[in-house]
Amino acid sequence: MPPAAARRLDPALIVILAGVVAALHIGKLPPAIPVLRDALGLTLVQAGFLLSLVQLAGMTLGVVFGVVADTLGSRRSMTLGLVLLAIVSALGSLMRGVAPLMLLRAAEGFGFLLVVLPAPGLVRSLVEPQRASAMIGLWGAYMPLATALALLFGPLAIAAIGWRGWWEALAALSAAMAIWLRHAVPADARPTAASSPLPSLARLRMTLAAPGPWLVALSFAMYSGQWLAVIGFLPSIYVQSGIAGATAGVLTAAVAAANMVGNIASGRLLQRGVAPSRLLVIGFVTMALTATATFAGAGDSGLSPTLRYAAVLLFSGVGGLIPATLFALAVRLAPGEGTLATTLGWVQQWSAFGQFAGPPLVAAVASTVGGWQWTWVVTGACSVAGLLLTFGLSRLPARILPHHGQALRSR
């Protein structure tokens, strides 16, 4: 897009769109799994690891990349990440075996981190204070929006140009987004860590010494692990049930899109003063109940397919209250302005751990019992842990939450 046209769109929205493009590389795999299993001989557990390997960088180096993003500056970090995603996705389209494809999926995680870690702080800096909570809620929808788009258009693209063409198309889109972001978003839109008096190790120590980032990060792991495990395998579950690929893609895309509703609603509710702890409790309880209804309710004596699908929609939609709330808390609980990306890196590290561990664990359970009927045990355990962490967040003393302690317990 020409620079003059790009400037007509709110720069904060362009930052969110860049996050969506980066997240498309996470969501591009689920619709391709049935094809890859035929083309490359993937086992179900290998497919689970292929789903989660893109999170390896975040799981091991999320907080380090947060420090890097704080140092590079927001726009530079996001542009570099998009370029890296474009290169790695293009290389992935050339692979002929499972092992090299897995290595490149892990490499995509580094580009993804460079894009998404500085984004929430950059969005906050580009909007008026009264719009900040709503825009952070909109940012929280970047992942489900990308997942919905990938699940909706992925099967169509794979049918038309193959999985390799799908990889190449997303590489081209990432390159175009990098150019647009470079022209449309102001350089150094917020003070960066490069201009901060705090050295990198001091920012890291401040972040890891604060209780808030730990509780938010672990809560995100409990959410992300179960959400990706369920959404990532839905296309395969539908195919096994005899539902056509395009229809399976539409059904799963609707589930992912429902998550956007929860994210956006969370931002609005936070802006109106609803307590974050209340939103987290509603989200985790609903995910536990609906996952149980969906998977334990399978079979002749269980719920009808229509009711089970409705439960999946609620699982994703009401569960969407959680990530936007946690993003808002992460920004609030950063120990200092120069530690925003570092704090988000720590949150991303644990979120990535959840996404790395969730799909293979669910796949292993399904393979062991010969079906998906015990999936609810894994998701339910995550929800219970999330509720305990929410209780910890609600008990943080006001002195640890300057200007925000009361908000956690109000209403």
PDB file of N, CA, C and O in Angstrom, residues 244-286:
ATOM      1  N   ALA A 244     -16.477 -32.572   5.589  1.00  0.00           N
ATOM      2  CA  ALA A 244     -15.587 -32.160   4.513  1.00  0.00           C
ATOM      3  C   ALA A 244     -14.640 -31.068   4.978  1.00  0.00           C
ATOM      4  O   ALA A 244     -14.946 -30.291   5.893  1.00  0.00           O
ATOM      5  N   GLY A 245     -13.468 -30.972   4.304  1.00  0.00           N
ATOM      6  CA  GLY A 245     -12.438 -30.029   4.707  1.00  0.00           C
ATOM      7  C   GLY A 245     -12.901 -28.588   4.745  1.00  0.00           C
ATOM      8  O   GLY A 245     -12.636 -27.861   5.707  1.00  0.00           O
ATOM      9  N   ALA A 246     -13.592 -28.121   3.708  1.00  0.00           N
ATOM     10  CA  ALA A 246     -14.040 -26.733   3.673  1.00  0.00           C
ATOM     11  C   ALA A 246     -15.049 -26.456   4.784  1.00  0.00           C
ATOM     12  O   ALA A 246     -14.986 -25.428   5.471  1.00  0.00           O
ATOM     13  N   THR A 247     -15.964 -27.391   4.993  1.00  0.00           N
ATOM     14  CA  THR A 247     -16.952 -27.222   6.064  1.00  0.00           C
ATOM     15  C   THR A 247     -16.284 -27.235   7.423  1.00  0.00           C
ATOM     16  O   THR A 247     -16.630 -26.425   8.304  1.00  0.00           O
ATOM     17  N   ALA A 248     -15.312 -28.128   7.603  1.00  0.00           N
ATOM     18  CA  ALA A 248     -14.572 -28.171   8.861  1.00  0.00           C
ATOM     19  C   ALA A 248     -13.859 -26.850   9.105  1.00  0.00           C
ATOM     20  O   ALA A 248     -13.820 -26.340  10.237  1.00  0.00           O
ATOM     21  N   GLY A 249     -13.291 -26.278   8.043  1.00  0.00           N
ATOM     22  CA  GLY A 249     -12.615 -24.998   8.178  1.00  0.00           C
ATOM     23  C   GLY A 249     -13.558 -23.889   8.606  1.00  0.00           C
ATOM     24  O   GLY A 249     -13.229 -23.072   9.471  1.00  0.00           O
ATOM     25  N   VAL A 250     -14.759 -23.859   8.018  1.00  0.00           N
ATOM     26  CA  VAL A 250     -15.741 -22.829   8.374  1.00  0.00           C
ATOM     27  C   VAL A 250     -16.185 -22.993   9.819  1.00  0.00           C
ATOM     28  O   VAL A 250     -16.284 -22.013  10.574  1.00  0.00           O
ATOM     29  N   LEU A 251     -16.467 -24.236  10.230  1.00  0.00           N
ATOM     30  CA  LEU A 251     -16.906 -24.481  11.608  1.00  0.00           C
ATOM     31  C   LEU A 251     -15.845 -24.071  12.622  1.00  0.00           C
ATOM     32  O   LEU A 251     -16.139 -23.435  13.638  1.00  0.00           O
ATOM     33  N   THR A 252     -14.586 -24.419  12.335  1.00  0.00           N
ATOM     34  CA  THR A 252     -13.525 -24.076  13.263  1.00  0.00           C
ATOM     35  C   THR A 252     -13.227 -22.592  13.239  1.00  0.00           C
ATOM     36  O   THR A 252     -12.905 -22.000  14.277  1.00  0.00           O
ATOM     37  N   ALA A 253     -13.321 -21.973  12.059  1.00  0.00           N
ATOM     38  CA  ALA A 253     -13.113 -20.521  11.970  1.00  0.00           C
ATOM     39  C   ALA A 253     -14.143 -19.779  12.808  1.00  0.00           C
ATOM     40  O   ALA A 253     -13.830 -18.767  13.450  1.00  0.00           O
ATOM     41  N   ALA A 254     -15.379 -20.264  12.817  1.00  0.00           N
ATOM     42  CA  ALA A 254     -16.413 -19.625  13.636  1.00  0.00           C
ATOM     43  C   ALA A 254     -16.073 -19.739  15.118  1.00  0.00           C
ATOM     44  O   ALA A 254     -16.307 -18.799  15.899  1.00  0.00           O
ATOM     45  N   VAL A 255     -15.510 -20.872  15.525  1.00  0.00           N
ATOM     46  CA  VAL A 255     -15.107 -21.037  16.917  1.00  0.00           C
ATOM     47  C   VAL A 255     -13.995 -20.048  17.270  1.00  0.00           C
ATOM     48  O   VAL A 255     -14.017 -19.406  18.326  1.00  0.00           O
ATOM     49  N   ALA A 256     -13.008 -19.913  16.375  1.00  0.00           N
ATOM     50  CA  ALA A 256     -11.930 -18.961  16.621  1.00  0.00           C
ATOM     51  C   ALA A 256     -12.446 -17.529  16.625  1.00  0.00           C
ATOM     52  O   ALA A 256     -12.021 -16.700  17.438  1.00  0.00           O
ATOM     53  N   ALA A 257     -13.375 -17.226  15.708  1.00  0.00           N
ATOM     54  CA  ALA A 257     -13.936 -15.879  15.650  1.00  0.00           C
ATOM     55  C   ALA A 257     -14.710 -15.545  16.918  1.00  0.00           C
ATOM     56  O   ALA A 257     -14.734 -14.381  17.359  1.00  0.00           O
ATOM     57  N   ALA A 258     -15.346 -16.540  17.513  1.00  0.00           N
ATOM     58  CA  ALA A 258     -16.064 -16.301  18.770  1.00  0.00           C
ATOM     59  C   ALA A 258     -15.123 -15.791  19.847  1.00  0.00           C
ATOM     60  O   ALA A 258     -15.511 -14.992  20.708  1.00  0.00           O
ATOM     61  N   ASN A 259     -13.873 -16.234  19.798  1.00  0.00           N
ATOM     62  CA  ASN A 259     -12.889 -15.783  20.768  1.00  0.00           C
ATOM     63  C   ASN A 259     -12.643 -14.282  20.656  1.00  0.00           C
ATOM     64  O   ASN A 259     -12.366 -13.600  21.656  1.00  0.00           O
ATOM     65  N   MET A 260     -12.752 -13.747  19.434  1.00  0.00           N
ATOM     66  CA  MET A 260     -12.596 -12.307  19.235  1.00  0.00           C
ATOM     67  C   MET A 260     -13.650 -11.529  20.007  1.00  0.00           C
ATOM     68  O   MET A 260     -13.368 -10.468  20.567  1.00  0.00           O
ATOM     69  N   VAL A 261     -14.865 -12.059  20.028  1.00  0.00           N
ATOM     70  CA  VAL A 261     -15.957 -11.375  20.725  1.00  0.00           C
ATOM     71  C   VAL A 261     -15.612 -11.214  22.199  1.00  0.00           C
ATOM     72  O   VAL A 261     -15.793 -10.144  22.797  1.00  0.00           O
ATOM     73  N   GLY A 262     -15.089 -12.288  22.801  1.00  0.00           N
ATOM     74  CA  GLY A 262     -14.711 -12.217  24.200  1.00  0.00           C
ATOM     75  C   GLY A 262     -13.592 -11.223  24.450  1.00  0.00           C
ATOM     76  O   GLY A 262     -13.618 -10.463  25.430  1.00  0.00           O
ATOM     77  N   ASN A 263     -12.591 -11.207  23.565  1.00  0.00           N
ATOM     78  CA  ASN A 263     -11.481 -10.269  23.720  1.00  0.00           C
ATOM     79  C   ASN A 263     -11.953  -8.825  23.663  1.00  0.00           C
ATOM     80  O   ASN A 263     -11.587  -7.993  24.507  1.00  0.00           O
ATOM     81  N   ILE A 264     -12.751  -8.505  22.647  1.00  0.00           N
ATOM     82  CA  ILE A 264     -13.219  -7.133  22.483  1.00  0.00           C
ATOM     83  C   ILE A 264     -14.142  -6.737  23.625  1.00  0.00           C
ATOM     84  O   ILE A 264     -14.066  -5.628  24.165  1.00  0.00           O
ATOM     85  N   ALA A 265     -15.017  -7.661  24.030  1.00  0.00           N
ATOM     86  CA  ALA A 265     -15.910  -7.378  25.158  1.00  0.00           C
ATOM     87  C   ALA A 265     -15.111  -7.136  26.433  1.00  0.00           C
ATOM     88  O   ALA A 265     -15.457  -6.261  27.236  1.00  0.00           O
ATOM     89  N   SER A 266     -14.046  -7.875  26.616  1.00  0.00           N
ATOM     90  CA  SER A 266     -13.224  -7.694  27.803  1.00  0.00           C
ATOM     91  C   SER A 266     -12.655  -6.283  27.867  1.00  0.00           C
ATOM     92  O   SER A 266     -12.668  -5.633  28.922  1.00  0.00           O
ATOM     93  N   GLY A 267     -12.148  -5.792  26.732  1.00  0.00           N
ATOM     94  CA  GLY A 267     -11.620  -4.434  26.707  1.00  0.00           C
ATOM     95  C   GLY A 267     -12.669  -3.400  27.073  1.00  0.00           C
ATOM     96  O   GLY A 267     -12.407  -2.458  27.833  1.00  0.00           O
ATOM     97  N   ARG A 268     -13.880  -3.583  26.547  1.00  0.00           N
ATOM     98  CA  ARG A 268     -14.966  -2.650  26.861  1.00  0.00           C
ATOM     99  C   ARG A 268     -15.348  -2.722  28.340  1.00  0.00           C
ATOM    100  O   ARG A 268     -15.585  -1.686  28.984  1.00  0.00           O
ATOM    101  N   LEU A 269     -15.422  -3.931  28.862  1.00  0.00           N
ATOM    102  CA  LEU A 269     -15.813  -4.092  30.262  1.00  0.00           C
ATOM    103  C   LEU A 269     -14.754  -3.526  31.211  1.00  0.00           C
ATOM    104  O   LEU A 269     -15.086  -2.908  32.225  1.00  0.00           O
ATOM    105  N   LEU A 270     -13.491  -3.742  30.877  1.00  0.00           N
ATOM    106  CA  LEU A 270     -12.431  -3.156  31.693  1.00  0.00           C
ATOM    107  C   LEU A 270     -12.498  -1.636  31.669  1.00  0.00           C
ATOM    108  O   LEU A 270     -12.275  -0.969  32.685  1.00  0.00           O
ATOM    109  N   GLN A 271     -12.792  -1.090  30.491  1.00  0.00           N
ATOM    110  CA  GLN A 271     -12.896   0.354  30.366  1.00  0.00           C
ATOM    111  C   GLN A 271     -14.027   0.911  31.230  1.00  0.00           C
ATOM    112  O   GLN A 271     -13.956   2.034  31.730  1.00  0.00           O
ATOM    113  N   ARG A 272     -15.068   0.093  31.434  1.00  0.00           N
ATOM    114  CA  ARG A 272     -16.196   0.512  32.264  1.00  0.00           C
ATOM    115  C   ARG A 272     -15.978   0.220  33.746  1.00  0.00           C
ATOM    116  O   ARG A 272     -16.857   0.485  34.565  1.00  0.00           O
ATOM    117  N   GLY A 273     -14.855  -0.364  34.103  1.00  0.00           N
ATOM    118  CA  GLY A 273     -14.522  -0.550  35.505  1.00  0.00           C
ATOM    119  C   GLY A 273     -14.807  -1.917  36.081  1.00  0.00           C
ATOM    120  O   GLY A 273     -14.710  -2.101  37.297  1.00  0.00           O
ATOM    121  N   VAL A 274     -15.148  -2.900  35.255  1.00  0.00           N
ATOM    122  CA  VAL A 274     -15.365  -4.257  35.768  1.00  0.00           C
ATOM    123  C   VAL A 274     -14.028  -4.828  36.240  1.00  0.00           C
ATOM    124  O   VAL A 274     -12.998  -4.656  35.580  1.00  0.00           O
ATOM    125  N   ALA A 275     -14.040  -5.496  37.366  1.00  0.00           N
ATOM    126  CA  ALA A 275     -12.804  -6.023  37.944  1.00  0.00           C
ATOM    127  C   ALA A 275     -12.188  -7.090  37.049  1.00  0.00           C
ATOM    128  O   ALA A 275     -12.878  -8.010  36.603  1.00  0.00           O
ATOM    129  N   PRO A 276     -10.871  -7.029  36.780  1.00  0.00           N
ATOM    130  CA  PRO A 276     -10.208  -8.077  35.997  1.00  0.00           C
ATOM    131  C   PRO A 276     -10.392  -9.470  36.581  1.00  0.00           C
ATOM    132  O   PRO A 276     -10.573 -10.437  35.840  1.00  0.00           O
ATOM    133  N   SER A 277     -10.360  -9.586  37.909  1.00  0.00           N
ATOM    134  CA  SER A 277     -10.502 -10.912  38.520  1.00  0.00           C
ATOM    135  C   SER A 277     -11.862 -11.530  38.208  1.00  0.00           C
ATOM    136  O   SER A 277     -11.972 -12.745  38.020  1.00  0.00           O
ATOM    137  N   ARG A 278     -12.899 -10.710  38.138  1.00  0.00           N
ATOM    138  CA  ARG A 278     -14.226 -11.234  37.803  1.00  0.00           C
ATOM    139  C   ARG A 278     -14.247 -11.792  36.373  1.00  0.00           C
ATOM    140  O   ARG A 278     -14.800 -12.872  36.129  1.00  0.00           O
ATOM    141  N   LEU A 279     -13.641 -11.085  35.452  1.00  0.00           N
ATOM    142  CA  LEU A 279     -13.605 -11.553  34.064  1.00  0.00           C
ATOM    143  C   LEU A 279     -12.805 -12.847  33.945  1.00  0.00           C
ATOM    144  O   LEU A 279     -13.182 -13.757  33.194  1.00  0.00           O
ATOM    145  N   LEU A 280     -11.711 -12.942  34.683  1.00  0.00           N
ATOM    146  CA  LEU A 280     -10.901 -14.157  34.630  1.00  0.00           C
ATOM    147  C   LEU A 280     -11.656 -15.351  35.198  1.00  0.00           C
ATOM    148  O   LEU A 280     -11.595 -16.459  34.637  1.00  0.00           O
ATOM    149  N   VAL A 281     -12.360 -15.161  36.298  1.00  0.00           N
ATOM    150  CA  VAL A 281     -13.129 -16.258  36.888  1.00  0.00           C
ATOM    151  C   VAL A 281     -14.204 -16.734  35.922  1.00  0.00           C
ATOM    152  O   VAL A 281     -14.380 -17.943  35.697  1.00  0.00           O
ATOM    153  N   ILE A 282     -14.940 -15.802  35.328  1.00  0.00           N
ATOM    154  CA  ILE A 282     -15.984 -16.179  34.365  1.00  0.00           C
ATOM    155  C   ILE A 282     -15.379 -16.967  33.210  1.00  0.00           C
ATOM    156  O   ILE A 282     -15.917 -17.998  32.783  1.00  0.00           O
ATOM    157  N   GLY A 283     -14.235 -16.506  32.710  1.00  0.00           N
ATOM    158  CA  GLY A 283     -13.603 -17.181  31.578  1.00  0.00           C
ATOM    159  C   GLY A 283     -13.158 -18.590  31.904  1.00  0.00           C
ATOM    160  O   GLY A 283     -13.456 -19.544  31.171  1.00  0.00           O
ATOM    161  N   PHE A 284     -12.437 -18.770  33.012  1.00  0.00           N
ATOM    162  CA  PHE A 284     -11.909 -20.095  33.337  1.00  0.00           C
ATOM    163  C   PHE A 284     -13.023 -21.081  33.715  1.00  0.00           C
ATOM    164  O   PHE A 284     -12.968 -22.258  33.324  1.00  0.00           O
ATOM    165  N   VAL A 285     -14.025 -20.627  34.453  1.00  0.00           N
ATOM    166  CA  VAL A 285     -15.122 -21.529  34.817  1.00  0.00           C
ATOM    167  C   VAL A 285     -15.874 -21.982  33.563  1.00  0.00           C
ATOM    168  O   VAL A 285     -16.202 -23.176  33.409  1.00  0.00           O
ATOM    169  N   THR A 286     -16.136 -21.047  32.661  1.00  0.00           N
ATOM    170  CA  THR A 286     -16.853 -21.407  31.434  1.00  0.00           C
ATOM    171  C   THR A 286     -16.051 -22.373  30.582  1.00  0.00           C
ATOM    172  O   THR A 286     -16.600 -23.340  30.031  1.00  0.00           O
TER     173      THR A 286
END
